[in-house]
Amino acid sequence: MFLFQAFYPICILMVGCFPFSWERWRQSQWRNATAVTFLHFDPSLTAPSVALLFPQPSQTAQPSQDPCLDWDTAVHQKAPAFLAFQHHHHSSLGRAVGFLEPTEKLLKELTLPSATIDGQKSAQTARDLDFKENPTKNDKESAIKNQSGVEKILHRAGQSCRVQGSNAGAAAGMQRCREHGQQQQWAAGVISSCWRSRNHLARLRNGLRGARHRHLENFYSRAKHLAANWNRIRTSRRTIIHIPSLGYSQHIREHIPDLPLQQNLQMGRLCDILDANVDVIYICPLALSEELLQYYHKLLGLQAAVRSGNPQDMADLQDRFKILTPEAINSFPEHHMCLATVLKYSPRTLQRLQVLLQGRDAYLVGGVPHLDDLAVADQLQVPLLGSEPAVAQLYSTKSGSKRIFARAGVPTPPGERDIHSREQLLRALGRLVLDHLEVQRWLFKVDDERGGNGTAFCDVISHLECYPWILRERQGRGPEVWSESQARELALVKISQELPGLLAQHVQPVNEKRFPTWEKFLQTFLTQGGVIEAFPFSASVTNLTVDLLIEPTGEVTLVSSGDQLHAEGPLRSSGTTIPQRSVDPEVLQVLCLKIGEACKSKGVLGYFSVDFVAFTHPQTREQQVWATDLDLCYSDQLALTQLLLYMTDGNLDCGSSCLQGPLGSKESKNQQVQHKGTKPEKQGTVFVLYEDQKQHSLGMITIGEDLQGVLLTFARNLFIIHQEISAPNMQGETNFKQPLKKIIKENFFFIVREHM
């Protein structure tokens, strides 16, 4: 087939009806041609008029074969090809021509120079249409036989600008091309800008990744050097840089109220200057006033007076410690950055630190480990006495601590870890309830939360309707038969059916402001993961915390221990009584050392704390001790212990749970010392001021002869403070009332005897 390409490519389809004689055509000279092109130059036209083309029937072909019509810029109405099309479809010629008219219009709109039309398809489509129905665009395009060729022509450069016999059309086409070019230029600019931004971000990410890798390598390199020289460093002149940073994940820090204040609850770290060879640099997350700085200068200067017993012997220790506040503390008010990150972006403070550390042995003690702790240590070129952040984050979670305890082989509450779906939670809880029917209360703890904020509890047995039936079935069958019976499987089904509604109605989050409903708590629980844990089935339960240190040489040491004081419920600690009196010290030491060795095997280094719960089993009447939580960081309890030891010049022996002083026995707010012989001479109260702007938080240590007397002094101080800060008609929100009631209740007979 031969196609003619016209110079003025406007395709016009012929319309109308003309007489045709098939016999005359058959005898013509073109009867053996496969395709014929007719070119007729009409002087009245500005462009050539081209008739349709179609394959001709050969000598062996039947006359009834339908032609294919080739259309170009115009149609010669008397062309034999069109006359053949008329003859072939004479019975439906009106409809066929009616179909060709809109097809011609479509080809004109597309500015096609040529196209091949399937005559049979055109006639068939025309017959299928109703008289009043217009052919669709798909109908028109389906009649084009050489669609691939048409598409090539449409995509040819400048095709859209070709309009026959119209300068205005050509101008419009050129304008469209110009606009199209401008759009292409704009799109190219956008793509280029996006590519540059993406490339810049990729280089930035690679740079950050390389920097963090370098920080980590230097961290391990300096840790090896610290371990090799630890015995010398710990007994020689040295500087300790304390950064009490809470390097939790971003979503945790966002929910910590007043994050800077919470990071400043460890001012007791300053008391490391108790060792005459130690100088301390304390990085403070708050801008302290001159008055508050003077308070600590005077407080720490009392240590010499404590040793001599003469209040006049105060020392000036300003050259022994420095309190530095990074200049960037107010630069990121909405970002909830941890202190290590703020220090990283404080070049003046870092420069001053570098000057203070020149020529000195020094190491850094952080808080909750964060990647920026490594960056700061690398900037200062000092070792970090702490764990790699990834290790600390893994094993400080509730599920991670369970792995450590399992490796250590210490007793833990019945429970399940790594819960991440509702089905898993219901399945695990149902099995736990059935296996431990004596457990009244079950706890749900979010992996990454701290301080009881991510804890909820439910007294499942009290609300389980099938519980009496389960007890009867178990008692009737006996323990051995019950464990293998179908009734046990049926009991598990009953429990699983009741649990969804039971939990929705009766679960109580500890932090009800953050989690007002079970669904809100469950969403966080399943997103972060968590554990299910049994609460001790006893009327008398004591929680205690033990602080440990894994030294660079690998030695594990107990540095503090205390029984928790609960002011806001049994699942939140507000203070401690030091040393602990709840568990046999030898038993506790064995458990702690096992946990310490397990932590060391996982790469843990530095300070960390372990929470235990002690209770008396209601049946065996024997004490049980469960390990419940693990925090791989420097604790608030340890900071208060440091201040206690500094003010009393005492010594805490965790192996025997004894706090000894040089002149007598003392007991702190939480601290007690037993001493035989002399009468105690050092007792009283020490206040720990954390800030002086909002003035809504403080710490308090009471020192006395025995635990009971110290608790009463503590309660009396709280009562006076409460009276001073609250008017009768305006009672502020405090955590004073609950510990006051508890202390007075537990010591009622002692108080009465004291006032008789």
Tab-separated table of N, CA and C in Angstrom, residues 563-566 575-579 581 666-672 684-685 700-719 736 739-748 750-751 754:
chain	number	residue	atom	x	y	z
A	563	ASP	N	14.319	1.341	99.791
A	563	ASP	CA	12.911	0.970	99.655
A	563	ASP	C	12.130	2.164	99.123
A	564	GLN	N	11.265	1.909	98.166
A	564	GLN	CA	10.530	2.990	97.528
A	564	GLN	C	9.425	3.526	98.434
A	565	LEU	N	9.214	4.834	98.337
A	565	LEU	CA	8.134	5.523	99.034
A	565	LEU	C	7.123	5.950	97.980
A	566	HIS	N	5.896	5.467	98.089
A	566	HIS	CA	4.875	5.725	97.076
A	566	HIS	C	3.921	6.807	97.553
A	575	GLY	N	10.073	8.587	96.246
A	575	GLY	CA	11.247	8.706	97.100
A	575	GLY	C	11.671	7.338	97.589
A	576	THR	N	12.712	7.307	98.387
A	576	THR	CA	13.207	6.037	98.915
A	576	THR	C	13.700	6.213	100.340
A	577	THR	N	13.709	5.128	101.067
A	577	THR	CA	14.338	5.092	102.391
A	577	THR	C	15.625	4.287	102.253
A	578	ILE	N	16.738	4.912	102.592
A	578	ILE	CA	18.062	4.322	102.367
A	578	ILE	C	18.721	4.021	103.711
A	579	PRO	N	19.308	2.835	103.859
A	579	PRO	CA	19.358	1.698	102.925
A	579	PRO	C	18.074	0.882	102.984
A	581	ARG	N	15.458	-2.098	103.703
A	581	ARG	CA	15.259	-2.991	104.851
A	581	ARG	C	14.287	-4.114	104.529
A	666	LYS	N	22.718	7.797	111.636
A	666	LYS	CA	21.874	8.777	111.001
A	666	LYS	C	20.886	8.037	110.121
A	667	GLU	N	19.799	8.682	109.926
A	667	GLU	CA	18.781	8.112	109.034
A	667	GLU	C	18.300	9.211	108.129
A	668	SER	N	18.174	8.907	106.889
A	668	SER	CA	17.767	9.930	105.961
A	668	SER	C	16.346	9.707	105.530
A	669	LYS	N	15.768	10.730	105.065
A	669	LYS	CA	14.453	10.766	104.452
A	669	LYS	C	14.145	9.402	103.965
A	670	ASN	N	14.915	8.942	103.971
A	670	ASN	CA	14.960	7.741	103.279
A	670	ASN	C	16.270	7.117	103.616
A	671	GLN	N	16.915	7.538	104.631
A	671	GLN	CA	18.193	6.951	104.935
A	671	GLN	C	18.314	6.698	106.421
A	672	GLN	N	18.887	5.530	106.725
A	672	GLN	CA	18.999	5.203	108.131
A	672	GLN	C	20.344	4.569	108.391
A	684	GLY	N	18.992	16.252	110.773
A	684	GLY	CA	18.364	17.458	110.273
A	684	GLY	C	17.807	17.245	108.875
A	685	THR	N	17.608	18.328	108.153
A	685	THR	CA	16.975	18.315	106.833
A	685	THR	C	17.832	19.096	105.838
A	700	MET	N	14.023	16.800	99.145
A	700	MET	CA	14.261	16.941	100.579
A	700	MET	C	14.863	15.659	101.133
A	701	ILE	N	15.894	15.829	101.943
A	701	ILE	CA	16.538	14.714	102.636
A	701	ILE	C	16.457	15.002	104.127
A	702	THR	N	15.948	14.047	104.884
A	702	THR	CA	15.928	14.177	106.347
A	702	THR	C	16.855	13.130	106.940
A	703	ILE	N	17.635	13.556	107.903
A	703	ILE	CA	18.651	12.708	108.522
A	703	ILE	C	18.338	12.609	110.006
A	704	GLY	N	18.335	11.402	110.529
A	704	GLY	CA	18.005	11.225	111.941
A	704	GLY	C	18.535	9.926	112.496
A	705	GLU	N	18.040	9.577	113.657
A	705	GLU	CA	18.565	8.441	114.408
A	705	GLU	C	18.040	7.109	113.912
A	706	ASP	N	16.750	7.046	113.614
A	706	ASP	CA	16.171	5.787	113.156
A	706	ASP	C	15.129	6.071	112.072
A	707	LEU	N	14.683	5.010	111.438
A	707	LEU	CA	13.773	5.140	110.310
A	707	LEU	C	12.465	5.790	110.716
A	708	GLN	N	11.917	5.376	111.842
A	708	GLN	CA	10.631	5.908	112.275
A	708	GLN	C	10.713	7.402	112.561
A	709	GLY	N	11.767	7.800	113.246
A	709	GLY	CA	11.933	9.219	113.542
A	709	GLY	C	12.156	10.047	112.294
A	710	VAL	N	12.903	9.504	111.346
A	710	VAL	CA	13.159	10.221	110.100
A	710	VAL	C	11.873	10.393	109.301
A	711	LEU	N	11.044	9.353	109.245
A	711	LEU	CA	9.785	9.460	108.520
A	711	LEU	C	8.866	10.502	109.145
A	712	LEU	N	8.841	10.556	110.463
A	712	LEU	CA	8.009	11.561	111.132
A	712	LEU	C	8.528	12.973	110.858
A	713	THR	N	9.846	13.138	110.874
A	713	THR	CA	10.410	14.451	110.533
A	713	THR	C	10.078	14.812	109.093
A	714	PHE	N	10.157	13.834	108.249
A	714	PHE	CA	9.829	14.048	106.846
A	714	PHE	C	8.372	14.489	106.694
A	715	ALA	N	7.458	13.811	107.394
A	715	ALA	CA	6.041	14.160	107.324
A	715	ALA	C	5.789	15.541	107.909
A	716	ARG	N	6.463	15.847	108.999
A	716	ARG	CA	6.275	17.163	109.620
A	716	ARG	C	6.733	18.271	108.667
A	717	ASN	N	7.840	18.064	107.990
A	717	ASN	CA	8.318	19.056	107.036
A	717	ASN	C	7.340	19.244	105.877
A	718	LEU	N	6.802	18.137	105.394
A	718	LEU	CA	5.829	18.233	104.314
A	718	LEU	C	4.585	18.989	104.751
A	719	PHE	N	4.155	18.749	105.977
A	719	PHE	CA	2.962	19.435	106.493
A	719	PHE	C	3.195	20.943	106.568
A	736	PHE	N	1.955	15.660	98.337
A	736	PHE	CA	2.256	15.598	99.768
A	736	PHE	C	1.254	14.748	100.543
A	739	PRO	N	1.621	10.600	100.983
A	739	PRO	CA	2.664	10.121	101.897
A	739	PRO	C	2.436	10.567	103.331
A	740	LEU	N	1.851	11.753	103.514
A	740	LEU	CA	1.541	12.199	104.875
A	740	LEU	C	0.575	11.237	105.552
A	741	LYS	N	-0.496	10.902	104.863
A	741	LYS	CA	-1.486	9.985	105.434
A	741	LYS	C	-0.873	8.619	105.720
A	742	LYS	N	-0.054	8.149	104.786
A	742	LYS	CA	0.533	6.823	104.955
A	742	LYS	C	1.504	6.796	106.130
A	743	ILE	N	2.355	7.815	106.213
A	743	ILE	CA	3.342	7.848	107.300
A	743	ILE	C	2.642	7.973	108.649
A	744	ILE	N	1.633	8.851	108.738
A	744	ILE	CA	0.915	9.036	110.008
A	744	ILE	C	0.177	7.766	110.393
A	745	LYS	N	-0.417	7.086	109.402
A	745	LYS	CA	-1.151	5.858	109.690
A	745	LYS	C	-0.225	4.767	110.202
A	746	GLU	N	0.922	4.599	109.539
A	746	GLU	CA	1.834	3.536	109.926
A	746	GLU	C	2.546	3.825	111.234
A	747	ASN	N	2.634	5.106	111.640
A	747	ASN	CA	3.373	5.471	112.846
A	747	ASN	C	2.462	6.100	113.897
A	748	PHE	N	1.177	5.755	113.852
A	748	PHE	CA	0.214	6.387	114.750
A	748	PHE	C	0.564	6.146	116.216
A	750	PHE	N	3.387	5.344	117.548
A	750	PHE	CA	4.633	6.006	117.911
A	750	PHE	C	4.388	7.489	118.176
A	751	ILE	N	3.545	8.124	117.372
A	751	ILE	CA	3.250	9.543	117.550
A	751	ILE	C	2.536	9.773	118.870
A	754	GLU	N	4.938	9.472	121.654
A	754	GLU	CA	5.877	10.577	121.712
A	754	GLU	C	5.269	11.802	122.394
